Amino acid sequence: GYRCKDLNKKVGGVENSQHLKGEAADIKVRDREDLIDVMRYIMDETDFDQLIREKSGSTEWVHVSHKRNGNNRRMVLRLARK
C-alpha cells in the first residue's frame, strides 16, 4: 500500500501516486484466473477510484485505489509495462 517518496521513485511510481497518500495498493495473486476474480470482486463490491491490471514481464497484478474524500471515479484500465 503506502510508499515513501524514495521507494515510489525506485519502483517507477509517478510523482502524484496515490500510494504516497496510503490510498492505493498493488495486489498480486497466484494466477490470471484469480486476478480476474479479484478485479470482478472489486468492481462489484467496492467504491474504488482506479482499478488497473498491470504487467511486467510474466508478472501481473492489480492496482486498486480509493480516495478518502469519496470522489472515486471507478476507472478501470489495463496497463502493460515492459
Short mmCIF file of N, CA and C in Angstrom, two decimals:
data_model
loop_
_atom_site.label_atom_id
_atom_site.label_comp_id
_atom_site.label_asym_id
_atom_site.label_seq_id
_atom_site.Cartn_x
_atom_site.Cartn_y
_atom_site.Cartn_z
N GLY A 1 0.78 -1.19 0.00
CA GLY A 1 0.00 0.00 0.00
C GLY A 1 0.83 1.27 0.00
N TYR A 2 1.09 1.78 1.20
CA TYR A 2 1.78 3.07 1.32
C TYR A 2 3.23 2.95 0.85
N ARG A 3 3.69 3.98 0.16
CA ARG A 3 5.10 4.08 -0.25
C ARG A 3 5.64 5.45 0.15
N CYS A 4 6.86 5.47 0.67
CA CYS A 4 7.54 6.74 0.88
C CYS A 4 8.03 7.23 -0.49
N LYS A 5 8.44 8.48 -0.57
CA LYS A 5 8.87 9.06 -1.85
C LYS A 5 10.03 8.29 -2.47
N ASP A 6 11.00 7.88 -1.64
CA ASP A 6 12.17 7.17 -2.17
C ASP A 6 11.77 5.83 -2.80
N LEU A 7 10.93 5.07 -2.10
CA LEU A 7 10.51 3.77 -2.64
C LEU A 7 9.67 3.97 -3.89
N ASN A 8 8.78 4.95 -3.87
CA ASN A 8 7.94 5.21 -5.03
C ASN A 8 8.80 5.51 -6.26
N LYS A 9 9.84 6.31 -6.07
CA LYS A 9 10.75 6.62 -7.18
C LYS A 9 11.49 5.37 -7.64
N LYS A 10 11.94 4.55 -6.70
CA LYS A 10 12.69 3.33 -7.02
C LYS A 10 11.87 2.35 -7.85
N VAL A 11 10.57 2.24 -7.57
CA VAL A 11 9.73 1.30 -8.31
C VAL A 11 9.11 1.92 -9.55
N GLY A 12 9.45 3.17 -9.85
CA GLY A 12 8.97 3.82 -11.06
C GLY A 12 7.58 4.43 -10.93
N GLY A 13 7.17 4.71 -9.69
CA GLY A 13 5.87 5.33 -9.46
C GLY A 13 5.86 6.79 -9.89
N VAL A 14 4.68 7.28 -10.24
CA VAL A 14 4.54 8.67 -10.65
C VAL A 14 4.57 9.58 -9.42
N GLU A 15 4.90 10.86 -9.64
CA GLU A 15 5.06 11.80 -8.53
C GLU A 15 3.80 12.02 -7.71
N ASN A 16 2.64 11.91 -8.34
CA ASN A 16 1.39 12.11 -7.62
C ASN A 16 0.67 10.80 -7.29
N SER A 17 1.43 9.72 -7.16
CA SER A 17 0.88 8.40 -6.89
C SER A 17 0.02 8.39 -5.63
N GLN A 18 -1.11 7.71 -5.71
CA GLN A 18 -1.96 7.56 -4.53
C GLN A 18 -1.31 6.68 -3.47
N HIS A 19 -0.29 5.91 -3.86
CA HIS A 19 0.47 5.13 -2.88
C HIS A 19 1.12 6.06 -1.84
N LEU A 20 1.51 7.25 -2.27
CA LEU A 20 2.16 8.21 -1.36
C LEU A 20 1.20 8.72 -0.28
N LYS A 21 -0.08 8.60 -0.52
CA LYS A 21 -1.11 9.05 0.42
C LYS A 21 -1.71 7.89 1.20
N GLY A 22 -1.26 6.67 0.93
CA GLY A 22 -1.85 5.50 1.55
C GLY A 22 -3.24 5.19 0.99
N GLU A 23 -3.51 5.63 -0.23
CA GLU A 23 -4.80 5.43 -0.86
C GLU A 23 -4.78 4.35 -1.95
N ALA A 24 -3.69 3.60 -2.07
CA ALA A 24 -3.59 2.60 -3.14
C ALA A 24 -2.82 1.38 -2.65
N ALA A 25 -3.10 0.26 -3.31
CA ALA A 25 -2.39 -0.98 -3.02
C ALA A 25 -2.24 -1.77 -4.32
N ASP A 26 -1.19 -2.56 -4.40
CA ASP A 26 -0.98 -3.48 -5.51
C ASP A 26 -1.20 -4.89 -4.98
N ILE A 27 -2.04 -5.65 -5.67
CA ILE A 27 -2.41 -6.99 -5.22
C ILE A 27 -1.91 -8.00 -6.24
N LYS A 28 -1.08 -8.93 -5.77
CA LYS A 28 -0.57 -9.99 -6.64
C LYS A 28 -1.20 -11.31 -6.17
N VAL A 29 -1.71 -12.08 -7.12
CA VAL A 29 -2.30 -13.38 -6.82
C VAL A 29 -1.59 -14.45 -7.63
N ARG A 30 -1.94 -15.70 -7.39
CA ARG A 30 -1.14 -16.79 -7.97
C ARG A 30 -1.30 -17.01 -9.46
N ASP A 31 -2.48 -16.67 -10.02
CA ASP A 31 -2.65 -16.89 -11.46
C ASP A 31 -3.66 -15.91 -12.05
N ARG A 32 -3.76 -15.92 -13.37
CA ARG A 32 -4.61 -14.97 -14.09
C ARG A 32 -6.08 -15.11 -13.72
N GLU A 33 -6.56 -16.33 -13.52
CA GLU A 33 -7.96 -16.53 -13.15
C GLU A 33 -8.28 -15.85 -11.82
N ASP A 34 -7.39 -15.99 -10.85
CA ASP A 34 -7.59 -15.33 -9.56
C ASP A 34 -7.52 -13.81 -9.72
N LEU A 35 -6.66 -13.34 -10.59
CA LEU A 35 -6.54 -11.91 -10.85
C LEU A 35 -7.87 -11.35 -11.37
N ILE A 36 -8.46 -12.06 -12.31
CA ILE A 36 -9.75 -11.64 -12.87
C ILE A 36 -10.83 -11.68 -11.78
N ASP A 37 -10.82 -12.71 -10.95
CA ASP A 37 -11.79 -12.81 -9.85
C ASP A 37 -11.66 -11.64 -8.88
N VAL A 38 -10.43 -11.28 -8.55
CA VAL A 38 -10.19 -10.15 -7.65
C VAL A 38 -10.72 -8.86 -8.27
N MET A 39 -10.42 -8.67 -9.55
CA MET A 39 -10.90 -7.46 -10.22
C MET A 39 -12.43 -7.41 -10.26
N ARG A 40 -13.07 -8.52 -10.54
CA ARG A 40 -14.54 -8.56 -10.56
C ARG A 40 -15.12 -8.23 -9.20
N TYR A 41 -14.51 -8.80 -8.15
CA TYR A 41 -15.00 -8.52 -6.81
C TYR A 41 -14.88 -7.03 -6.49
N ILE A 42 -13.73 -6.44 -6.79
CA ILE A 42 -13.53 -5.02 -6.51
C ILE A 42 -14.55 -4.18 -7.29
N MET A 43 -14.77 -4.51 -8.56
CA MET A 43 -15.73 -3.75 -9.37
C MET A 43 -17.15 -3.87 -8.84
N ASP A 44 -17.52 -5.07 -8.40
CA ASP A 44 -18.89 -5.31 -7.97
C ASP A 44 -19.18 -4.88 -6.53
N GLU A 45 -18.17 -4.92 -5.66
CA GLU A 45 -18.43 -4.79 -4.23
C GLU A 45 -17.80 -3.58 -3.55
N THR A 46 -17.00 -2.79 -4.26
CA THR A 46 -16.32 -1.68 -3.58
C THR A 46 -16.48 -0.36 -4.35
N ASP A 47 -16.25 0.70 -3.65
CA ASP A 47 -16.23 2.04 -4.25
C ASP A 47 -14.77 2.41 -4.47
N PHE A 48 -14.24 2.12 -5.64
CA PHE A 48 -12.82 2.34 -5.93
C PHE A 48 -12.64 3.56 -6.80
N ASP A 49 -11.42 4.09 -6.79
CA ASP A 49 -11.08 5.20 -7.68
C ASP A 49 -10.53 4.65 -8.99
N GLN A 50 -9.46 3.87 -8.89
CA GLN A 50 -8.87 3.24 -10.07
C GLN A 50 -8.65 1.76 -9.81
N LEU A 51 -8.88 0.98 -10.84
CA LEU A 51 -8.60 -0.45 -10.83
C LEU A 51 -7.81 -0.72 -12.10
N ILE A 52 -6.55 -1.10 -11.93
CA ILE A 52 -5.65 -1.23 -13.08
C ILE A 52 -5.01 -2.61 -13.09
N ARG A 53 -5.16 -3.31 -14.18
CA ARG A 53 -4.47 -4.59 -14.38
C ARG A 53 -3.11 -4.26 -14.98
N GLU A 54 -2.07 -4.55 -14.22
CA GLU A 54 -0.72 -4.19 -14.65
C GLU A 54 0.11 -5.45 -14.89
N LYS A 55 1.16 -5.29 -15.70
CA LYS A 55 2.00 -6.42 -16.06
C LYS A 55 3.43 -5.96 -16.27
N SER A 56 4.36 -6.76 -15.80
CA SER A 56 5.77 -6.56 -16.06
C SER A 56 6.38 -7.93 -16.33
N GLY A 57 6.81 -8.14 -17.57
CA GLY A 57 7.29 -9.48 -17.94
C GLY A 57 6.13 -10.45 -17.84
N SER A 58 6.33 -11.54 -17.09
CA SER A 58 5.26 -12.53 -16.93
C SER A 58 4.47 -12.31 -15.63
N THR A 59 4.81 -11.27 -14.88
CA THR A 59 4.14 -11.00 -13.61
C THR A 59 3.00 -10.01 -13.81
N GLU A 60 1.82 -10.37 -13.31
CA GLU A 60 0.66 -9.48 -13.38
C GLU A 60 0.16 -9.19 -11.96
N TRP A 61 -0.43 -8.02 -11.80
CA TRP A 61 -1.01 -7.66 -10.51
C TRP A 61 -2.13 -6.65 -10.74
N VAL A 62 -2.89 -6.39 -9.69
CA VAL A 62 -3.98 -5.43 -9.73
C VAL A 62 -3.60 -4.24 -8.85
N HIS A 63 -3.68 -3.06 -9.41
CA HIS A 63 -3.54 -1.83 -8.64
C HIS A 63 -4.95 -1.34 -8.34
N VAL A 64 -5.24 -1.08 -7.07
CA VAL A 64 -6.55 -0.55 -6.70
C VAL A 64 -6.34 0.66 -5.79
N SER A 65 -7.15 1.69 -6.02
CA SER A 65 -7.05 2.87 -5.17
C SER A 65 -8.44 3.34 -4.76
N HIS A 66 -8.45 4.10 -3.68
CA HIS A 66 -9.69 4.63 -3.11
C HIS A 66 -9.38 6.00 -2.53
N LYS A 67 -10.07 7.02 -3.01
CA LYS A 67 -9.85 8.37 -2.49
C LYS A 67 -10.61 8.55 -1.18
N ARG A 68 -9.92 9.05 -0.19
CA ARG A 68 -10.54 9.26 1.13
C ARG A 68 -11.66 10.27 1.08
N ASN A 69 -11.57 11.24 0.15
CA ASN A 69 -12.60 12.29 0.07
C ASN A 69 -13.89 11.80 -0.60
N GLY A 70 -13.89 10.55 -1.08
CA GLY A 70 -15.09 9.98 -1.67
C GLY A 70 -15.32 10.28 -3.13
N ASN A 71 -14.46 11.06 -3.77
CA ASN A 71 -14.61 11.38 -5.20
C ASN A 71 -14.00 10.29 -6.06
N ASN A 72 -14.49 9.08 -5.94
CA ASN A 72 -13.94 7.93 -6.66
C ASN A 72 -14.53 7.82 -8.06
N ARG A 73 -13.64 7.66 -9.04
CA ARG A 73 -14.02 7.67 -10.46
C ARG A 73 -14.47 6.32 -11.00
N ARG A 74 -14.17 5.23 -10.29
CA ARG A 74 -14.49 3.87 -10.76
C ARG A 74 -13.89 3.63 -12.16
N MET A 75 -12.65 4.05 -12.33
CA MET A 75 -11.92 3.94 -13.60
C MET A 75 -11.22 2.56 -13.66
N VAL A 76 -11.50 1.82 -14.73
CA VAL A 76 -10.88 0.51 -14.94
C VAL A 76 -9.98 0.59 -16.15
N LEU A 77 -8.70 0.20 -15.97
CA LEU A 77 -7.70 0.30 -17.04
C LEU A 77 -6.86 -0.97 -17.12
N ARG A 78 -6.23 -1.13 -18.24
CA ARG A 78 -5.22 -2.19 -18.41
C ARG A 78 -3.94 -1.50 -18.83
N LEU A 79 -2.90 -1.65 -18.05
CA LEU A 79 -1.64 -1.00 -18.33
C LEU A 79 -0.56 -2.06 -18.51
N ALA A 80 0.06 -2.09 -19.66
CA ALA A 80 1.13 -3.04 -19.93
C ALA A 80 2.47 -2.36 -19.72
N ARG A 81 3.30 -2.97 -18.93
CA ARG A 81 4.66 -2.46 -18.73
C ARG A 81 5.63 -3.50 -19.26
N LYS A 82 6.83 -3.06 -19.54
CA LYS A 82 7.85 -3.99 -20.05
C LYS A 82 8.65 -4.59 -18.93
#
